[in-house]
Amino acid sequence: MCWKNVTNLSKTVTFRLTLWYSMIFGLLTFVVFLVVYFYLVSYLHWQIENELLNSIKEFESLYKTGGIDALRSEFLREAESEGAHNVFLCLRTPDGKVVASSGAGACRYLEPLKPDLMNSDSDRPVLRTISPHGLSHKIRLVAKEMEDGYVMEVGRSLKNNELMMERYRETFGAAIFVMITSGGLIGWFMARKAMSGVSRVTTIASRIGKGDLRIRVPYGGEGEEIRALVIAFNDMLGRIESLVKELKHVTDNIAHELRTPLTRIRGLAETTLIKGKDVSEYQELAASVIRESDQLIAMLNTMLEIAKTDSGINEMALEPVDLKKIIEEAIDLFMPLAEEKDLSIEVSLPKGEVIIKGERHRLQRAFANLLDNAIKYSLENGRIEVSLKREEHGMVLVEIGDSGIGIDEKDLPYIFERFYRGDKSRSTPGSGLGLSLSLSIIRAHGGDIQVESAPGKGTKFTIVLPVES
């Protein structure tokens, strides 16, 4: 179990971010160390070489003015001042015999300079680093051939420099450990803070998986990226919740509304089977079944269209359409029905086109339902008024009014609900879905429908649509 937890932890984004932080901190620290290390080494070499070159110049000058005795005395004084194990001074004859030194045995650590190592230009000293036997530290040595052929050697121990660099490496080892540890801790803290929003979304998603679609992910202060994720997730939840509600609503409606026609079909079939005596009765039954089936199919199609429009599943193909032309076509379509009831249709439309962005087929269906209702619930010799006008702020207003039976005040809040039919409309054929579909279509275009009505005085629907929806 413990090993499994460790394995799972190593797969988390938090762990990987922490590892990256530690690696970056360690790498940056190492690079800084290398830069400082090489700079320090170069500086110390430059410093000791300058000291050696200045020293050999001074000794050379003393040799020229004071001779070997003066140089020997200065060698001894220098050794006493700097320490016999820190400076190594030697003057050799051309055949390598020591004639002056900084102390007994000082020249034995300095190997005589080989002729082939001497620079062709004898005025220029030769610099080198040697590792003499018997000494634990290296010596930086400068050698120069004098005018009389003698060779002067001046060396300094690199003990102090080597100890300094050793301390530096030890300090760096501790520093890089501290930096990697600090980087890991900071990385863990930052990763945990950054991933807290994701963890919150994951927790909510787990609860949603158990069926609770009402909850939403709360906003935190982790940053704009997590905020955008939370917004997108909550939007998705809202959409899913809407779809599930719509599905439940449709299922409930189907279960409720199918019962009546199916019972009616069953009753017709049962009656025909019991009492039917000839083919004509069975033919009448078949015709009734077809009629009922067609009505059921139309009702199901309308319910599905409302559900898809409300939930936004079907994206509309918006394009510039002439709303005036759509209304004119709808009036032409229903004119014969109006004439059958001796209804007059008064139309007030603006001059020129009224272009809005919409889907022609759906808008036609929405206005057709409203006109159909106006004709259906108008008394004979009644009047229907249809008007279209442009409003301020980029809106258009469509009014469809009739002088029909009107709607009771108690029914007005519910007339756009699916299958709702007021008491006065129950005797009129219809499914109770027309107004629901019209409202869904208009709202899908960014508009809305308002209704005013009074019993016995008629009803007026006011449709508001944006020019750019």
Coordinates of C-alpha atoms in Angstrom, one line a residue:
M1 CA 0.0 0.0 0.0
C2 CA 2.8 2.4 1.0
W3 CA 4.7 1.6 -2.3
K4 CA 1.5 2.1 -4.3
N5 CA 1.0 5.5 -2.7
V6 CA 4.6 6.5 -3.5
T7 CA 4.1 5.4 -7.1
N8 CA 0.8 7.3 -7.4
L9 CA 2.5 10.4 -5.9
S10 CA 5.3 10.2 -8.5
K11 CA 2.7 10.4 -11.3
T12 CA 1.1 13.6 -10.0
V13 CA 1.6 16.9 -11.7
T14 CA 2.5 18.4 -8.3
F15 CA 5.4 16.0 -7.9
R16 CA 6.7 16.5 -11.4
L17 CA 6.5 20.3 -11.0
T18 CA 8.4 20.0 -7.7
L19 CA 11.0 17.9 -9.4
W20 CA 11.4 20.4 -12.2
Y21 CA 11.7 23.2 -9.7
S22 CA 14.4 21.3 -7.8
M23 CA 16.3 20.5 -11.0
I24 CA 16.1 24.1 -12.2
F25 CA 17.3 25.5 -8.9
G26 CA 20.1 23.0 -8.7
L27 CA 21.2 23.6 -12.4
L28 CA 21.2 27.4 -12.0
T29 CA 23.2 27.1 -8.8
F30 CA 25.7 24.8 -10.5
V31 CA 26.1 27.2 -13.4
V32 CA 26.6 30.1 -11.1
F33 CA 29.2 28.1 -9.2
L34 CA 31.1 27.2 -12.3
V35 CA 31.2 30.8 -13.5
V36 CA 32.4 32.1 -10.1
Y37 CA 34.8 29.2 -9.8
F38 CA 36.6 29.8 -13.1
Y39 CA 36.6 33.5 -12.6
L40 CA 38.2 33.1 -9.1
V41 CA 40.8 30.6 -10.4
S42 CA 41.7 32.9 -13.3
Y43 CA 42.0 35.9 -10.9
L44 CA 44.2 34.1 -8.4
H45 CA 46.5 32.9 -11.3
W46 CA 46.7 36.4 -12.7
Q47 CA 47.5 37.8 -9.2
I48 CA 50.3 35.4 -8.4
E49 CA 51.8 35.7 -11.9
N50 CA 52.0 39.4 -11.5
E51 CA 53.6 39.1 -8.1
L52 CA 56.2 36.6 -9.6
L53 CA 57.0 38.8 -12.6
N54 CA 57.4 41.9 -10.4
S55 CA 59.6 39.9 -8.0
I56 CA 61.9 38.5 -10.7
K57 CA 62.3 42.0 -12.1
E58 CA 63.4 43.3 -8.7
F59 CA 65.8 40.4 -8.2
E60 CA 67.2 40.9 -11.6
S61 CA 67.8 44.5 -11.0
L62 CA 69.4 43.8 -7.6
Y63 CA 71.6 41.1 -9.3
K64 CA 72.8 43.5 -11.8
T65 CA 73.7 46.2 -9.3
G66 CA 74.7 44.2 -6.2
G67 CA 75.9 40.9 -7.6
I68 CA 75.4 37.5 -6.2
D69 CA 76.1 38.4 -2.6
A70 CA 73.4 41.1 -2.6
L71 CA 70.9 38.7 -4.2
R72 CA 71.7 35.9 -1.8
S73 CA 71.0 38.2 1.2
E74 CA 67.8 39.4 -0.4
F75 CA 66.7 35.7 -1.0
L76 CA 67.3 34.9 2.7
R77 CA 65.4 38.0 3.8
E78 CA 62.5 37.2 1.5
A79 CA 62.3 33.6 2.8
E80 CA 62.4 34.8 6.4
S81 CA 59.6 37.3 5.7
E82 CA 57.3 35.1 3.6
G83 CA 58.1 31.7 5.1
A84 CA 60.6 29.1 3.8
H85 CA 57.8 26.9 2.5
N86 CA 56.0 29.7 0.7
V87 CA 58.7 31.2 -1.5
F88 CA 61.4 29.3 -3.4
L89 CA 64.2 31.5 -4.8
C90 CA 67.2 30.1 -6.7
L91 CA 70.0 31.3 -9.0
R92 CA 71.8 28.8 -11.0
T93 CA 74.9 28.8 -13.2
P94 CA 74.4 27.9 -16.9
D95 CA 75.4 24.3 -16.0
G96 CA 72.8 24.1 -13.2
K97 CA 74.9 24.7 -10.1
V98 CA 73.1 26.6 -7.4
V99 CA 74.9 29.8 -6.4
A100 CA 72.2 31.5 -4.4
S101 CA 68.9 30.3 -2.8
S102 CA 66.3 31.3 -0.2
G103 CA 67.3 28.4 2.0
A104 CA 68.8 25.1 2.4
G105 CA 67.1 22.7 0.0
A106 CA 64.9 25.4 -1.5
C107 CA 66.3 24.8 -5.0
R108 CA 65.8 21.0 -4.9
Y109 CA 62.1 21.5 -5.3
L110 CA 62.7 23.5 -8.4
E111 CA 63.8 21.4 -11.3
P112 CA 66.3 23.2 -13.5
L113 CA 64.7 24.7 -16.6
K114 CA 65.4 22.6 -19.7
P115 CA 67.0 24.6 -22.5
D116 CA 64.2 23.6 -24.9
L117 CA 61.7 25.2 -22.6
M118 CA 63.4 28.5 -22.5
N119 CA 61.8 31.1 -24.8
S120 CA 63.8 32.0 -27.8
D121 CA 63.6 35.5 -26.5
S122 CA 65.7 35.2 -23.4
D123 CA 64.4 38.5 -22.0
R124 CA 61.0 37.0 -21.5
P125 CA 60.5 34.8 -18.4
V126 CA 59.0 31.3 -18.6
L127 CA 56.0 30.6 -16.3
R128 CA 54.9 27.1 -15.3
T129 CA 53.3 25.2 -12.5
I130 CA 55.1 22.2 -10.9
S131 CA 54.2 19.5 -8.4
P132 CA 57.4 18.9 -6.5
H133 CA 58.0 15.6 -4.7
G134 CA 57.8 16.1 -0.9
L135 CA 55.4 19.0 -1.0
S136 CA 51.6 18.6 -0.7
H137 CA 50.9 21.7 -2.8
K138 CA 51.9 22.9 -6.2
I139 CA 54.3 25.7 -6.9
R140 CA 53.9 28.5 -9.5
L141 CA 57.3 29.2 -10.9
V142 CA 58.8 31.9 -13.1
A143 CA 62.3 31.4 -14.6
K144 CA 64.5 33.8 -16.5
E145 CA 67.9 33.6 -18.1
M146 CA 70.2 36.5 -17.0
E147 CA 72.5 38.3 -19.5
D148 CA 75.5 36.3 -18.2
G149 CA 73.8 33.0 -18.8
Y150 CA 72.7 32.4 -15.2
V151 CA 69.1 31.3 -14.6
M152 CA 67.0 32.9 -11.9
E153 CA 64.0 31.0 -10.6
V154 CA 61.3 32.5 -8.4
G155 CA 58.5 30.3 -7.1
R156 CA 55.5 30.7 -4.8
S157 CA 53.5 27.9 -3.1
L158 CA 49.9 27.7 -4.3
K159 CA 48.9 26.4 -0.9
N160 CA 46.7 29.4 0.0
N161 CA 45.0 29.4 -3.4
E162 CA 44.3 25.6 -3.2
L163 CA 43.0 25.9 0.3
M164 CA 40.8 28.8 -0.7
M165 CA 39.3 26.8 -3.6
E166 CA 38.8 23.8 -1.5
R167 CA 36.8 25.9 1.0
Y168 CA 34.9 27.3 -1.9
R169 CA 33.9 23.8 -3.2
E170 CA 32.9 22.7 0.3
T171 CA 30.7 25.9 0.6
F172 CA 29.2 25.3 -2.8
G173 CA 28.3 21.7 -1.9
A174 CA 26.4 22.9 1.1
A175 CA 24.9 25.8 -1.0
I176 CA 23.6 23.5 -3.8
F177 CA 22.1 21.2 -1.3
V178 CA 20.3 24.1 0.4
M179 CA 19.2 25.5 -3.0
I180 CA 17.8 22.1 -4.3
T181 CA 16.0 21.6 -1.0
S182 CA 14.6 25.1 -1.1
G183 CA 13.7 24.7 -4.7
G184 CA 11.8 21.5 -3.9
L185 CA 9.9 23.1 -1.0
I186 CA 9.1 26.2 -3.1
G187 CA 8.1 24.1 -6.0
W188 CA 5.9 21.9 -3.9
F189 CA 4.2 24.9 -2.4
M190 CA 3.7 26.6 -5.8
A191 CA 2.6 23.5 -7.5
R192 CA 0.1 22.7 -4.8
K193 CA -1.3 26.3 -5.0
A194 CA -1.5 26.2 -8.8
M195 CA -3.1 22.7 -8.8
S196 CA -5.6 23.6 -6.0
G197 CA -8.1 24.9 -8.7
V198 CA -7.7 21.6 -10.6
S199 CA -8.2 19.6 -7.4
R200 CA -11.4 21.7 -6.7
V201 CA -12.7 20.9 -10.2
T202 CA -11.9 17.2 -9.7
T203 CA -13.7 17.1 -6.4
I204 CA -16.8 18.7 -7.9
A205 CA -16.6 16.4 -10.9
S206 CA -16.6 13.4 -8.6
R207 CA -19.8 14.7 -6.9
I208 CA -21.4 15.3 -10.3
G209 CA -20.6 11.7 -11.2
K210 CA -22.8 10.7 -8.3
G211 CA -25.7 12.6 -9.9
D212 CA -25.6 16.1 -8.2
L213 CA -25.8 18.5 -11.2
R214 CA -26.7 21.5 -9.1
I215 CA -23.3 22.2 -7.6
R216 CA -20.8 24.5 -9.2
V217 CA -17.1 25.0 -8.8
P218 CA -16.3 28.0 -6.6
Y219 CA -13.9 30.6 -7.9
G220 CA -10.5 30.9 -6.3
G221 CA -7.5 33.1 -6.5
E222 CA -5.1 30.8 -8.4
G223 CA -4.9 32.9 -11.5
E224 CA -6.7 33.7 -14.8
E225 CA -6.0 30.2 -16.3
I226 CA -7.7 28.4 -13.5
R227 CA -10.5 31.0 -13.4
A228 CA -11.0 30.3 -17.2
L229 CA -11.1 26.6 -16.5
V230 CA -13.7 27.0 -13.7
I231 CA -15.8 29.2 -15.9
A232 CA -15.7 26.8 -18.8
F233 CA -16.4 23.9 -16.4
N234 CA -19.4 25.6 -14.8
D235 CA -20.7 26.6 -18.3
M236 CA -20.4 22.9 -19.3
L237 CA -22.3 21.9 -16.1
G238 CA -25.0 24.4 -16.8
R239 CA -25.4 23.0 -20.3
I240 CA -25.5 19.4 -19.1
E241 CA -28.0 20.3 -16.3
S242 CA -30.2 22.0 -18.9
L243 CA -30.0 19.0 -21.2
V244 CA -30.8 16.6 -18.5
K245 CA -33.8 18.7 -17.3
E246 CA -34.9 19.0 -20.9
L247 CA -34.6 15.3 -21.4
K248 CA -36.7 14.7 -18.2
H249 CA -39.2 17.2 -19.3
V250 CA -39.6 15.7 -22.7
T251 CA -39.8 12.2 -21.3
D252 CA -42.5 13.2 -18.8
N253 CA -44.4 15.0 -21.5
I254 CA -44.2 12.1 -23.9
A255 CA -45.3 9.6 -21.2
H256 CA -48.2 11.9 -20.3
E257 CA -49.3 13.0 -23.8
L258 CA -49.0 9.6 -25.5
R259 CA -51.3 7.9 -23.0
T260 CA -54.5 9.6 -24.4
P261 CA -54.0 9.0 -28.1
L262 CA -52.8 5.5 -27.5
T263 CA -55.8 4.7 -25.3
R264 CA -58.0 6.2 -28.0
I265 CA -56.4 4.0 -30.7
R266 CA -56.7 0.9 -28.5
G267 CA -60.3 1.7 -27.8
L268 CA -61.1 2.0 -31.5
A269 CA -59.3 -1.2 -32.3
E270 CA -61.1 -3.0 -29.5
T271 CA -64.5 -1.7 -30.5
T272 CA -63.9 -2.7 -34.1
L273 CA -62.8 -6.2 -33.2
I274 CA -65.9 -6.7 -31.0
K275 CA -68.5 -5.0 -33.2
G276 CA -66.9 -4.9 -36.6
K277 CA -68.8 -6.9 -39.2
D278 CA -67.5 -5.8 -42.6
V279 CA -64.4 -4.5 -44.2
S280 CA -65.5 -0.9 -44.2
E281 CA -65.3 -0.7 -40.5
Y282 CA -61.8 -2.1 -40.5
Q283 CA -60.8 0.4 -43.2
E284 CA -62.2 3.2 -41.0
L285 CA -60.2 1.9 -38.1
A286 CA -57.1 1.9 -40.2
A287 CA -57.7 5.5 -41.3
S288 CA -58.2 6.6 -37.7
V289 CA -55.0 4.9 -36.6
I290 CA -53.1 6.6 -39.4
R291 CA -54.6 10.0 -38.4
E292 CA -53.7 9.5 -34.8
S293 CA -50.2 8.3 -35.7
D294 CA -49.6 11.4 -37.9
Q295 CA -50.7 13.6 -35.0
L296 CA -48.4 11.7 -32.6
I297 CA -45.4 12.0 -35.0
A298 CA -46.1 15.7 -35.5
M299 CA -46.3 16.2 -31.8
L300 CA -43.1 14.3 -31.1
N301 CA -41.2 16.2 -33.8
T302 CA -42.4 19.5 -32.4
M303 CA -41.4 18.5 -28.8
L304 CA -38.0 17.4 -30.1
E305 CA -37.5 20.7 -31.9
I306 CA -38.5 22.7 -28.8
A307 CA -36.1 20.6 -26.7
K308 CA -33.2 21.0 -29.1
T309 CA -33.8 24.7 -29.6
D310 CA -34.1 25.4 -25.8
S311 CA -30.9 23.4 -25.1
G312 CA -29.0 24.8 -28.0
I313 CA -28.1 21.4 -29.4
N314 CA -29.1 22.5 -32.9
E315 CA -26.9 25.5 -33.8
M316 CA -28.8 27.8 -36.1
A317 CA -27.4 28.7 -39.5
L318 CA -27.8 32.5 -39.1
E319 CA -27.8 34.6 -42.2
P320 CA -29.2 37.9 -43.2
V321 CA -33.0 37.5 -43.9
D322 CA -35.7 39.9 -44.8
L323 CA -38.2 39.8 -41.9
K324 CA -40.7 41.8 -43.8
K325 CA -40.7 39.1 -46.6
I326 CA -41.1 36.3 -44.0
I327 CA -44.2 38.0 -42.5
E328 CA -45.7 38.7 -46.0
E329 CA -45.2 35.0 -46.9
A330 CA -46.8 33.8 -43.7
I331 CA -49.8 36.1 -44.3
D332 CA -50.2 34.8 -47.8
L333 CA -50.1 31.3 -46.5
F334 CA -52.9 31.8 -44.0
M335 CA -55.0 34.2 -46.1
P336 CA -57.3 31.3 -47.3
L337 CA -58.0 30.2 -43.8
A338 CA -58.8 33.8 -42.8
E339 CA -61.1 34.2 -45.8
E340 CA -63.0 31.1 -44.8
K341 CA -63.9 32.8 -41.5
D342 CA -64.4 36.2 -43.2
L343 CA -61.5 37.6 -41.2
S344 CA -59.9 40.8 -42.3
I345 CA -56.1 41.1 -42.0
E346 CA -54.7 44.6 -41.7
V347 CA -51.0 44.7 -42.4
S348 CA -48.7 47.6 -41.6
L349 CA -45.2 47.1 -42.9
P350 CA -42.4 49.6 -43.4
K351 CA -41.0 50.4 -46.8
G352 CA -38.0 48.5 -47.9
E353 CA -36.4 45.5 -46.5
V354 CA -36.0 44.8 -42.8
I355 CA -32.9 42.7 -42.6
I356 CA -32.0 40.7 -39.5
K357 CA -29.7 37.8 -38.9
G358 CA -31.7 34.6 -38.4
E359 CA -32.8 31.2 -39.8
R360 CA -35.5 31.7 -42.3
H361 CA -37.2 28.3 -41.8
R362 CA -37.6 28.7 -38.0
L363 CA -38.7 32.2 -38.1
Q364 CA -41.4 31.3 -40.7
R365 CA -42.6 28.6 -38.3
A366 CA -42.7 30.9 -35.3
F367 CA -44.8 33.6 -37.1
A368 CA -46.9 30.9 -38.8
N369 CA -47.9 29.5 -35.3
L370 CA -48.8 33.0 -34.1
L371 CA -50.9 33.7 -37.2
D372 CA -52.5 30.3 -37.0
N373 CA -53.5 31.0 -33.3
A374 CA -54.9 34.4 -34.2
I375 CA -57.1 32.9 -37.0
K376 CA -58.1 29.9 -34.9
Y377 CA -59.3 31.9 -31.9
S378 CA -60.9 34.8 -33.8
L379 CA -64.6 34.8 -34.3
E380 CA -66.1 35.1 -37.8
N381 CA -66.0 38.6 -39.3
G382 CA -63.2 39.4 -36.9
R383 CA -60.1 41.4 -37.5
I384 CA -56.4 40.6 -37.4
E385 CA -53.7 43.2 -37.3
V386 CA -50.1 42.6 -38.2
S387 CA -47.5 45.3 -38.0
L388 CA -43.7 45.5 -38.3
K389 CA -41.6 48.5 -37.4
R390 CA -38.0 49.3 -36.6
E391 CA -37.2 50.3 -33.0
E392 CA -34.3 52.2 -31.5
H393 CA -31.2 50.4 -30.3
G394 CA -31.1 48.0 -33.2
M395 CA -34.4 46.2 -32.5
V396 CA -37.4 45.4 -34.6
L397 CA -41.0 45.0 -33.3
V398 CA -43.7 42.7 -34.7
E399 CA -47.2 42.9 -33.4
I400 CA -49.9 40.2 -34.2
G401 CA -53.3 41.1 -32.7
D402 CA -56.7 39.6 -33.1
S403 CA -60.3 40.4 -32.0
G404 CA -60.9 36.9 -30.8
I405 CA -62.0 35.2 -27.6
G406 CA -59.0 36.4 -25.6
I407 CA -57.3 34.6 -22.8
D408 CA -58.3 34.5 -19.1
E409 CA -55.9 36.4 -16.8
K410 CA -55.2 33.2 -14.8
D411 CA -54.1 31.4 -18.0
L412 CA -51.7 34.1 -19.3
P413 CA -48.6 33.1 -17.2
Y414 CA -48.8 29.5 -18.6
I415 CA -49.8 29.8 -22.2
F416 CA -46.1 29.3 -23.4
E417 CA -45.7 26.1 -21.4
R418 CA -45.8 22.9 -23.3
F419 CA -49.2 21.3 -23.7
Y420 CA -50.9 24.0 -21.7
R421 CA -54.3 24.9 -23.0
G422 CA -56.7 27.3 -21.4
D423 CA -60.3 26.4 -20.7
K424 CA -61.6 28.3 -23.8
S425 CA -59.1 26.7 -26.2
R426 CA -59.7 23.1 -25.3
S427 CA -62.6 22.8 -27.8
T428 CA -60.2 24.0 -30.6
P429 CA -58.0 21.5 -32.3
G430 CA -54.3 21.8 -31.3
S431 CA -51.5 20.2 -29.4
G432 CA -50.6 23.0 -27.1
L433 CA -47.1 23.2 -28.4
G434 CA -47.3 26.0 -31.0
L435 CA -46.7 28.9 -28.6
S436 CA -43.9 27.0 -26.8
L437 CA -42.2 26.4 -30.1
S438 CA -42.6 30.1 -31.2
L439 CA -41.1 31.3 -27.9
S440 CA -38.2 28.9 -28.2
I441 CA -37.4 30.0 -31.7
I442 CA -37.6 33.8 -30.9
R443 CA -35.5 33.4 -27.8
A444 CA -32.9 31.4 -29.8
H445 CA -32.7 34.5 -32.1
G446 CA -32.0 36.7 -29.0
G447 CA -35.6 38.1 -28.9
D448 CA -38.7 37.7 -26.7
I449 CA -42.5 37.5 -26.9
Q450 CA -44.9 39.4 -24.7
V451 CA -48.7 38.9 -24.7
E452 CA -51.6 41.1 -23.8
S453 CA -55.1 39.8 -23.7
A454 CA -58.6 40.3 -22.3
P455 CA -61.5 37.8 -22.5
G456 CA -63.8 38.8 -25.3
K457 CA -61.6 41.6 -26.6
G458 CA -58.8 39.7 -28.3
T459 CA -55.1 39.0 -27.9
K460 CA -51.9 40.8 -29.0
F461 CA -48.5 39.1 -29.2
T462 CA -45.5 41.5 -29.3
I463 CA -42.3 40.0 -30.7
V464 CA -39.0 41.8 -30.2
L465 CA -36.0 40.8 -32.3
P466 CA -32.5 42.2 -32.5
V467 CA -31.3 43.3 -35.9
E468 CA -28.0 41.5 -35.2
S469 CA -28.7 38.4 -33.1

